[in-house]
Coordinates of N, CA, C and O in Angstrom, one line a residue:
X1 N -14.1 22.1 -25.4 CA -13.9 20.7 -24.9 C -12.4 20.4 -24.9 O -11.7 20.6 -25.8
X2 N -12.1 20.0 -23.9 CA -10.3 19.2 -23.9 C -10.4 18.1 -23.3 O -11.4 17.6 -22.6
X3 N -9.5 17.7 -23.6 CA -9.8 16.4 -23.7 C -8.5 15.4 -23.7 O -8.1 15.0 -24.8
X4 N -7.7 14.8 -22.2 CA -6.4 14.4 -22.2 C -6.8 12.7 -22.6 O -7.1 12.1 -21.6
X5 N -6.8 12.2 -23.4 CA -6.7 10.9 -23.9 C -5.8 10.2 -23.5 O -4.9 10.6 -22.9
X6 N -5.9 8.4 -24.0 CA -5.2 7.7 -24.3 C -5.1 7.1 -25.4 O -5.6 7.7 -26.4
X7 N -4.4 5.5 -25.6 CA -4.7 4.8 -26.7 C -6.4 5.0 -27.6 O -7.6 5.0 -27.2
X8 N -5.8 5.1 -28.9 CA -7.1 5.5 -29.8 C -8.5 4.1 -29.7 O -9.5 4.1 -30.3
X9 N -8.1 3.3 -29.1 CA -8.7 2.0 -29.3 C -10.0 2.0 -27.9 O -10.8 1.2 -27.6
X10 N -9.7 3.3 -27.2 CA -10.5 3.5 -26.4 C -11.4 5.2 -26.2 O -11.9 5.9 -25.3
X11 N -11.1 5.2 -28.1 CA -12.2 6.3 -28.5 C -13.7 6.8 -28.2 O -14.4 7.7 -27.8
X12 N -13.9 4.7 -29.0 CA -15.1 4.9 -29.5 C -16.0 4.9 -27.5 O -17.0 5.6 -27.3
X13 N -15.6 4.5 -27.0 CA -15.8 4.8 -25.0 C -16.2 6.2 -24.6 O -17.0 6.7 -23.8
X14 N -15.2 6.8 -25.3 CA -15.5 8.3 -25.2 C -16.5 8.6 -25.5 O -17.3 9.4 -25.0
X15 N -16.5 8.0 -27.0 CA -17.9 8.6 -27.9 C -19.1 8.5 -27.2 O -19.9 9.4 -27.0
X16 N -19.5 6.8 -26.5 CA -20.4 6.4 -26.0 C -20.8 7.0 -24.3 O -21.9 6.9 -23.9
X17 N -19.6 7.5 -23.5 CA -20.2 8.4 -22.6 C -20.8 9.4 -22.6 O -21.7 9.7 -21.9
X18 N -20.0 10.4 -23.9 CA -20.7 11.3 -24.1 C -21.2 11.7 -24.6 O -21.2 12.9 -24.5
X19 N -22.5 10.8 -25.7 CA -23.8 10.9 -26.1 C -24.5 10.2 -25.8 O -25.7 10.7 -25.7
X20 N -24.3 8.9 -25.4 CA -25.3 8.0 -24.9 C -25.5 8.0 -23.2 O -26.6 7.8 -22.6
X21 N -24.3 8.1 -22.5 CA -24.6 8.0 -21.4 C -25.0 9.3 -20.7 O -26.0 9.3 -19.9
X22 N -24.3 10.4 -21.0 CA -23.8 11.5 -20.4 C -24.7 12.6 -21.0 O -24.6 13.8 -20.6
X23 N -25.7 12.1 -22.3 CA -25.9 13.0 -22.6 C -25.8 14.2 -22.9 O -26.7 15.0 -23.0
X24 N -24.1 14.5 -23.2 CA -23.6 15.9 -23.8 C -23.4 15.2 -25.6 O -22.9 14.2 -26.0
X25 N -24.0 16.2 -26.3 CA -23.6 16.0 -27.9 C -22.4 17.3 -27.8 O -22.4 18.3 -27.1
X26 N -21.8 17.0 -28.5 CA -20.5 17.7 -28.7 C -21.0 18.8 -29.2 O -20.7 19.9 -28.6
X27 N -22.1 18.8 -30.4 CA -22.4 20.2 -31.0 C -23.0 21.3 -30.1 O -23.5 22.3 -30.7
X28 N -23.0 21.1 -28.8 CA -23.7 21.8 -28.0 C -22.9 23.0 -27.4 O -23.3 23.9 -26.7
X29 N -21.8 22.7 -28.0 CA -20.1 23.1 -27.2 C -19.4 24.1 -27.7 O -19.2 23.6 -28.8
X30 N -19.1 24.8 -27.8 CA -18.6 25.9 -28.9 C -17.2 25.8 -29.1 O -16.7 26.5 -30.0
X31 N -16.4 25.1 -28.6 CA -15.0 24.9 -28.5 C -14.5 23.4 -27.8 O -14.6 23.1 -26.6
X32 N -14.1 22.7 -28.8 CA -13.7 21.3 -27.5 C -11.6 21.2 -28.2 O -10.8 21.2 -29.2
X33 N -11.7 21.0 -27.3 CA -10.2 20.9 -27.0 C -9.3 19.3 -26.5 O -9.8 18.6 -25.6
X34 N -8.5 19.1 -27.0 CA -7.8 17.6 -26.4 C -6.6 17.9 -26.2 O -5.7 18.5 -26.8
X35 N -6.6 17.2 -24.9 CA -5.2 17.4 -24.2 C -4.7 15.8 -23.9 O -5.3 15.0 -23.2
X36 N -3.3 15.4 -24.5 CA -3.2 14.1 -24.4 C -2.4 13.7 -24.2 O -1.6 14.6 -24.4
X37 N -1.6 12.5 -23.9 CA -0.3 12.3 -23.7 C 0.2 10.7 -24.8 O 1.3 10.3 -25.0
X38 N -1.1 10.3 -25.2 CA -0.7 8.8 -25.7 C -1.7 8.9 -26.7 O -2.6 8.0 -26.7
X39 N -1.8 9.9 -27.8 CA -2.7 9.3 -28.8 C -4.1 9.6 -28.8 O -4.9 8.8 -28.5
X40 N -4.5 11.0 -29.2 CA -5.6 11.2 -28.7 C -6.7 11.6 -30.7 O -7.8 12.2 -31.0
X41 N -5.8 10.8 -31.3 CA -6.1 11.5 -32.3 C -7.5 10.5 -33.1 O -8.4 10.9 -33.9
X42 N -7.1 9.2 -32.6 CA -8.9 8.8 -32.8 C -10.0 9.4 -31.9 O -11.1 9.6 -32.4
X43 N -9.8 9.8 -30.5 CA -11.2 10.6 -30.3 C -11.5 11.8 -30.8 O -12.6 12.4 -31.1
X44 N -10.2 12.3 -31.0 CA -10.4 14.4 -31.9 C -10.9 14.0 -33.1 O -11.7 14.7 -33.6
X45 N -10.5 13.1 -33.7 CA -11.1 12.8 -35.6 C -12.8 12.2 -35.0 O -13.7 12.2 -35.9
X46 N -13.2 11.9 -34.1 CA -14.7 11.4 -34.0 C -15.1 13.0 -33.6 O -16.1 13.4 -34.2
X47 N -14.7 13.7 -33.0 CA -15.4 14.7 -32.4 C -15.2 15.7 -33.8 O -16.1 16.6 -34.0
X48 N -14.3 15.7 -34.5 CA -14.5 16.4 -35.6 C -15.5 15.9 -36.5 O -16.2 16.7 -37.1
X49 N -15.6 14.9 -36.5 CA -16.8 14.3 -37.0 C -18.3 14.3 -37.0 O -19.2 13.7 -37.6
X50 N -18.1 15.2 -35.6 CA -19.1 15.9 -34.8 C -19.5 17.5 -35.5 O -20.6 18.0 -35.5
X51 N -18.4 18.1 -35.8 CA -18.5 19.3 -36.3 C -17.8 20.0 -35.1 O -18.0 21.2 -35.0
X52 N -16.9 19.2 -34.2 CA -16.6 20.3 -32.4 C -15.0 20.4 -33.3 O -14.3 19.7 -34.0
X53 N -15.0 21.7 -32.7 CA -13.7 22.0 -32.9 C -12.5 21.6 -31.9 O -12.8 21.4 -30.7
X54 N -11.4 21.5 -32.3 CA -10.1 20.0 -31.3 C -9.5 21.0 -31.5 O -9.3 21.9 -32.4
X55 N -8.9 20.8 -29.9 CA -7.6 21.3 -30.1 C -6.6 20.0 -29.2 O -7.0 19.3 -28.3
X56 N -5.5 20.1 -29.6 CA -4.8 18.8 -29.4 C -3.3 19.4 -28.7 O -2.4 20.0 -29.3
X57 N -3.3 19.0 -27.3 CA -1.9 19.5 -26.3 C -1.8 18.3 -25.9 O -2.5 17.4 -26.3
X58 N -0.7 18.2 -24.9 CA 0.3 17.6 -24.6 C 0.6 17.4 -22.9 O 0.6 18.6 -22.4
X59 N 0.7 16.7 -22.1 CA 1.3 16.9 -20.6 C 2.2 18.3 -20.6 O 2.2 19.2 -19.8
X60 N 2.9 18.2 -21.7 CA 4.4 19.2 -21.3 C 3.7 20.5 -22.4 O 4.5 21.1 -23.1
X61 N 2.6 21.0 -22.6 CA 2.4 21.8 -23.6 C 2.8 22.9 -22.8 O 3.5 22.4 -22.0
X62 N 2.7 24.2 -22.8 CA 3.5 25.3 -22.3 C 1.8 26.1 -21.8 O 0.9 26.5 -22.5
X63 N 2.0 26.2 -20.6 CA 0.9 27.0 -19.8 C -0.6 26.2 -20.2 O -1.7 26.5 -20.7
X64 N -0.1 24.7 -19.6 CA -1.3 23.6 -20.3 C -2.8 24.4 -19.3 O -3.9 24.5 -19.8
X65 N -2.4 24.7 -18.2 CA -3.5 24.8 -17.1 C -4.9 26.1 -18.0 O -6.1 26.1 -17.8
X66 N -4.2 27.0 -18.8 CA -4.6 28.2 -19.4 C -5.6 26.9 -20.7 O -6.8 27.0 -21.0
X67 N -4.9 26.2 -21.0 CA -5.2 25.8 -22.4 C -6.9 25.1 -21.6 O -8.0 25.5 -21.9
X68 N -6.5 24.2 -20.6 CA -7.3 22.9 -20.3 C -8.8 24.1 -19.7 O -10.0 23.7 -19.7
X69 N -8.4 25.4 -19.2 CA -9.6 25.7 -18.3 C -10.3 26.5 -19.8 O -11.0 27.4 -19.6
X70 N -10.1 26.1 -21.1 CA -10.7 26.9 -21.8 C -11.5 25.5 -22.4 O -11.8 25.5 -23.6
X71 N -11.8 24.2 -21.6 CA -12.8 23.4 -22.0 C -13.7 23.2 -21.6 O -13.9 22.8 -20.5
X72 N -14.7 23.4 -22.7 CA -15.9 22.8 -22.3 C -16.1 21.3 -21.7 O -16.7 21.1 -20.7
X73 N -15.7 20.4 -22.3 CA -15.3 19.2 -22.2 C -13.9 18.6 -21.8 O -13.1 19.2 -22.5
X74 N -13.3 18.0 -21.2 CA -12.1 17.8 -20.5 C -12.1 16.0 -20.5 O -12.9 15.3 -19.8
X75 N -11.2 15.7 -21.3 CA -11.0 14.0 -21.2 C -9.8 13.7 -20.7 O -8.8 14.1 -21.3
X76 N -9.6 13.0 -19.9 CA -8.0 12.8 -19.6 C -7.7 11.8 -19.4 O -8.3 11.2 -18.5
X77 N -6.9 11.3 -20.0 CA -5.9 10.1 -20.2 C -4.2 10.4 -20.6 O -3.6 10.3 -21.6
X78 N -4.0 10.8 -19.3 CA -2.5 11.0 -19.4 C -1.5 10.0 -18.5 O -0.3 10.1 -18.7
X79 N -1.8 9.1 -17.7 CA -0.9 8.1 -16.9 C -0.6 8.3 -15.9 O -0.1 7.4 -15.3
X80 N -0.9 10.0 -15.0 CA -0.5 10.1 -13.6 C -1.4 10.4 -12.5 O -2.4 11.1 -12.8
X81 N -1.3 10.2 -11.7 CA -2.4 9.9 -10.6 C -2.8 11.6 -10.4 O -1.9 12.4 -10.3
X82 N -3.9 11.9 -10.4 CA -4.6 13.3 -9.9 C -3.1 14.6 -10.5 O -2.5 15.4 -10.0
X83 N -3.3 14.0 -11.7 CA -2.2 15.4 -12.7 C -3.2 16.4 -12.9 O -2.8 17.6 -12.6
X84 N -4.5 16.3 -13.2 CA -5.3 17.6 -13.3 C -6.1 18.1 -12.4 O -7.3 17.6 -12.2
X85 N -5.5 19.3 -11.9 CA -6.1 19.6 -10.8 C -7.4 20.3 -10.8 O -8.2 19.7 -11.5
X86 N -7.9 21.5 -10.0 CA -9.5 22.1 -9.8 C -8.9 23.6 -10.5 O -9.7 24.4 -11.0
X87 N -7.5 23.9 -10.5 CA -7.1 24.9 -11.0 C -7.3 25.1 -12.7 O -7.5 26.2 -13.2
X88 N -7.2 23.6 -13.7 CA -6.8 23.2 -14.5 C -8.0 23.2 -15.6 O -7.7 23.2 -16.8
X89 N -9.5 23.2 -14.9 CA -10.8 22.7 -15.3 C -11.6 24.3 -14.7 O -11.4 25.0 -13.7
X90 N -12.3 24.4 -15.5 CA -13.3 25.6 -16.0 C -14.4 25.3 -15.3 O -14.3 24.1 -15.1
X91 N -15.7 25.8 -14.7 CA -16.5 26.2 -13.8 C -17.6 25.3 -15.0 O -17.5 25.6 -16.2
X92 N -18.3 24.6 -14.5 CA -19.3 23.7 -15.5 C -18.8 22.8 -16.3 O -19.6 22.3 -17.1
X93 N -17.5 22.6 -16.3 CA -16.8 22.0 -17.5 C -17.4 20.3 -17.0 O -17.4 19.9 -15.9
X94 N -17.7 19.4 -18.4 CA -17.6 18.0 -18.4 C -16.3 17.9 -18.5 O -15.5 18.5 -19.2
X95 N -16.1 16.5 -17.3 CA -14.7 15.9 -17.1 C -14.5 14.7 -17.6 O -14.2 14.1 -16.5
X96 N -14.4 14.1 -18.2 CA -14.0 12.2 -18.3 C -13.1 12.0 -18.1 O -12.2 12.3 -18.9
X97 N -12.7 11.2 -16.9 CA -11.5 11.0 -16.9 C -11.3 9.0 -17.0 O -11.7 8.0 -16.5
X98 N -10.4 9.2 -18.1 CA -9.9 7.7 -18.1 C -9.0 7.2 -17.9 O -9.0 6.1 -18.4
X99 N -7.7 7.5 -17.1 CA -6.9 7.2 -16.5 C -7.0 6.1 -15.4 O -8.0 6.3 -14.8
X100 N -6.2 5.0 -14.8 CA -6.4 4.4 -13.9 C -5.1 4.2 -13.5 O -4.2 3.9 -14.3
X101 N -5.0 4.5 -11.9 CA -3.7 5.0 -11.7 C -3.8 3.8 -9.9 O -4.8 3.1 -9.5
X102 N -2.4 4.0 -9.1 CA -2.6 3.6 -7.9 C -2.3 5.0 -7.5 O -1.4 5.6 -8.2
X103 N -3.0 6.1 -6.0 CA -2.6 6.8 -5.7 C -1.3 6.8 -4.9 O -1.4 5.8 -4.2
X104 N 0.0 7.5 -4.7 CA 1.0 6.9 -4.8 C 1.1 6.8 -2.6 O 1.9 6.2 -2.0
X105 N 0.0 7.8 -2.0 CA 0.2 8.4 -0.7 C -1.1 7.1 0.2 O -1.1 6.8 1.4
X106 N -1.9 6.7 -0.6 CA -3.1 5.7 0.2 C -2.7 4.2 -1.0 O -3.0 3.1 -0.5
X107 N -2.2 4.3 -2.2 CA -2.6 2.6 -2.5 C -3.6 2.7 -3.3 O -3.4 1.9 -4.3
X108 N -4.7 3.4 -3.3 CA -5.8 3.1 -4.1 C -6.1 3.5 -5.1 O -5.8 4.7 -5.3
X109 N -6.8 2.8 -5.9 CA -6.7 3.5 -7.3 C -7.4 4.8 -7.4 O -8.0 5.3 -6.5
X110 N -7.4 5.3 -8.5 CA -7.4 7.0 -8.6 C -7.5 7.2 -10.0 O -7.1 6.4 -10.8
X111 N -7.9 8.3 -10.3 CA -7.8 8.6 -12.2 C -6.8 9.9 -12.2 O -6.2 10.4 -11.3
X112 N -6.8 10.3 -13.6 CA -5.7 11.0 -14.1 C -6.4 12.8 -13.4 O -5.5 13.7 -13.4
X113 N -7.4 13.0 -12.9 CA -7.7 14.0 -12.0 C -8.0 14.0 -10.6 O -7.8 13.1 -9.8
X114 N -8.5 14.9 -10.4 CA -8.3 15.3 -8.8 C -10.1 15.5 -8.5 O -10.9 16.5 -8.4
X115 N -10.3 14.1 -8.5 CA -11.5 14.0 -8.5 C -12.5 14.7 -7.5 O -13.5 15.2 -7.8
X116 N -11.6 14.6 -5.9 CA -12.5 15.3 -4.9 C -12.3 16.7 -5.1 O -13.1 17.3 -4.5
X117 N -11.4 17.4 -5.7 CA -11.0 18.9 -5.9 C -11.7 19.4 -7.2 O -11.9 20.6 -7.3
X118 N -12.3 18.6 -8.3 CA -12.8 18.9 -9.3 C -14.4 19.5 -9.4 O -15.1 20.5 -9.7
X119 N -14.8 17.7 -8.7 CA -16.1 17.2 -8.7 C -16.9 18.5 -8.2 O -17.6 18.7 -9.2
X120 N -17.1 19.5 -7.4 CA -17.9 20.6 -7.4 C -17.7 21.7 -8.0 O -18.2 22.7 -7.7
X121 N -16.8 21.4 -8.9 CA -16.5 22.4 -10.2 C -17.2 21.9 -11.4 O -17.6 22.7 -12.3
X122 N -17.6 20.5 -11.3 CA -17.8 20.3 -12.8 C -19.1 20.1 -12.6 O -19.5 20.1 -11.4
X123 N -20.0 19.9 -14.1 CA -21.2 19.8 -14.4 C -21.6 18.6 -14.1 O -22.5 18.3 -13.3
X124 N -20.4 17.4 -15.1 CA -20.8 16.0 -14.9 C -19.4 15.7 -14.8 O -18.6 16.3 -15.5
X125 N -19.0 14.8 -14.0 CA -17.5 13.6 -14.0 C -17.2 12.5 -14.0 O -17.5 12.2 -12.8
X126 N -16.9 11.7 -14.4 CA -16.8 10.0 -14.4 C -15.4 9.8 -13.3 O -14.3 10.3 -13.5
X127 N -16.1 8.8 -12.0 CA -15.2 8.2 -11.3 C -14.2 7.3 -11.7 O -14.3 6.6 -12.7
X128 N -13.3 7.3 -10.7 CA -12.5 6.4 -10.9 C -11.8 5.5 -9.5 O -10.7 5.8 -9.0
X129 N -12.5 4.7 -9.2 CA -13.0 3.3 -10.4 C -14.6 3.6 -10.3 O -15.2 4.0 -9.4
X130 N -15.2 3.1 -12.2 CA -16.4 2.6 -11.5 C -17.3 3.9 -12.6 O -18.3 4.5 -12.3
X131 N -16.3 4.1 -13.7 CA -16.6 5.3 -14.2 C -16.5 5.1 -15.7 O -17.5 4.7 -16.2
X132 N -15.3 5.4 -16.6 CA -15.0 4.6 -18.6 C -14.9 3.0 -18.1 O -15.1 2.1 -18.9
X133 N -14.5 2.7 -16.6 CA -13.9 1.1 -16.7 C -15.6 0.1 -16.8 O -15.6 -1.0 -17.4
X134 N -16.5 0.4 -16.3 CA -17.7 0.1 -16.8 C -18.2 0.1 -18.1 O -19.0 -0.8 -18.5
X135 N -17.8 1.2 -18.8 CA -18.2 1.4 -19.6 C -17.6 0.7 -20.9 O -18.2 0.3 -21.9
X136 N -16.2 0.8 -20.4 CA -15.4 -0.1 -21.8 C -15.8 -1.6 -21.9 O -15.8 -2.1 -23.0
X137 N -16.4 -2.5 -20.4 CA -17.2 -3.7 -20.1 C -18.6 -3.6 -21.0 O -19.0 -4.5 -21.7
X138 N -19.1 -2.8 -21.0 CA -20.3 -2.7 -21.8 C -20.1 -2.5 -22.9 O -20.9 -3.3 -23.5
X139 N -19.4 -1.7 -23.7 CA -19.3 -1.7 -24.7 C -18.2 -2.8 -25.5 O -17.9 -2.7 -26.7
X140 N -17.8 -3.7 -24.7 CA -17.0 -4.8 -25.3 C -18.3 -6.2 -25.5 O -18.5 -6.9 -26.5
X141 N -18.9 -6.2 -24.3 CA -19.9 -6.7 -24.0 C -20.7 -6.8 -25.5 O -20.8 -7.8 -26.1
X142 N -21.3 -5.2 -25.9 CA -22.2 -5.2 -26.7 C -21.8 -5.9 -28.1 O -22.4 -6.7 -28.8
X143 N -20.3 -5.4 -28.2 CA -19.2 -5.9 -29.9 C -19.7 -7.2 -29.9 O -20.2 -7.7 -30.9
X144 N -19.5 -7.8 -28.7 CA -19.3 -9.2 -28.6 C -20.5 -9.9 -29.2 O -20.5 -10.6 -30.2
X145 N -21.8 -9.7 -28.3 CA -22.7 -9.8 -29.4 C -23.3 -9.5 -30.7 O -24.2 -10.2 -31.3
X146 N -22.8 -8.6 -30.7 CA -23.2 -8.0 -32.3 C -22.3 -8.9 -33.3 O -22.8 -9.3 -34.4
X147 N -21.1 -9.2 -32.9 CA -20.6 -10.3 -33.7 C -20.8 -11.5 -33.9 O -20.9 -12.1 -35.0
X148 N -21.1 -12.0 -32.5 CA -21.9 -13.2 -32.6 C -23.7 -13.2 -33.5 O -24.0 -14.1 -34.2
X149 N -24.5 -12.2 -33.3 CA -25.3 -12.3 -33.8 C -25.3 -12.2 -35.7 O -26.3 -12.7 -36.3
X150 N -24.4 -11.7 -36.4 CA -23.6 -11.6 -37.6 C -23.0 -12.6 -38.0 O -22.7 -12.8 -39.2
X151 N -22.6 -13.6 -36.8 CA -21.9 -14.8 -37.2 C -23.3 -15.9 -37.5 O -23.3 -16.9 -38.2
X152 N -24.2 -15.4 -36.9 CA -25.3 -16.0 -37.1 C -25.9 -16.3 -38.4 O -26.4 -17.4 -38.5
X153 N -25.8 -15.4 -39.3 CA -26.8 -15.1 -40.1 C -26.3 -16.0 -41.5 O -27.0 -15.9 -42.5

């Protein structure tokens, strides 16, 4: 699994696509990997928590493309519009991408991969838009009640 993150405050998102939505359990995986550029160390401490093995790179890691095609799992949140290409991602690999970017050649928004170059490489992929940005709505959604119902009691 690799896995390019962002801010840790949008871990627990990860977690929720990819058992609840996505139906991948981490332990299914024999190797998960994170590749990050802003903090990826609250989702690798949940996935360790899983029992998945992390490994934790960088945008600038050295022959990142070698590291990223050895994931099962692939999360990216690095800040630049379609930085991970179809070269970059392994044959069946889950992709999440959480990046939200403007593409810099049409204007529109775009995630941290190369979604139309990926998408028949991978198993499963989250768009962008319309893909974690849902999901972080739902799952803010849910907090919100759960607190309110606690304020209840």
């Amino acid at each position: 699994l690799h896995m390019l993150t962002y801010e840790g405050r949008n871990s627990w998102i990860a977690e929720e696509l990819l058992e609840k939505r996505m139906w991948v359990d981490p332990n299914d995986y024999g190797a998960l990997y994170a590749c990050m550029e802003n903090g990826a160390v609250d989702v690798a401490k949940l996935l360790l928590d899983e029992n998945a093995t992390v490994t934790i790179a960088h945008s600038r890691t050295r022959n990142l493309a070698e590291v990223t095609r050895c994931a099962e799992i692939l999360v990216v949140a690095i800040g630049r519009p379609k930085f991970v290409t179809a070269d970059m991602v392994a044959d069946g690999a889950v992709v999440i991408d959480v990046g939200v970017n403007r593409d810099p050649e049409t204007g529109k928004l775009c995630g941290d991969v190369d979604y139309a170059a990926i998408e028949p490489k991978a198993s499963v992929i989250t768009p962008v838009p319309g893909g974690v940005g849902p999901m972080t709505i739902c799952c803010l959604m849910e907090n919100t009640i759960e607190c309110f119902l606690r304020k209840q009691k």
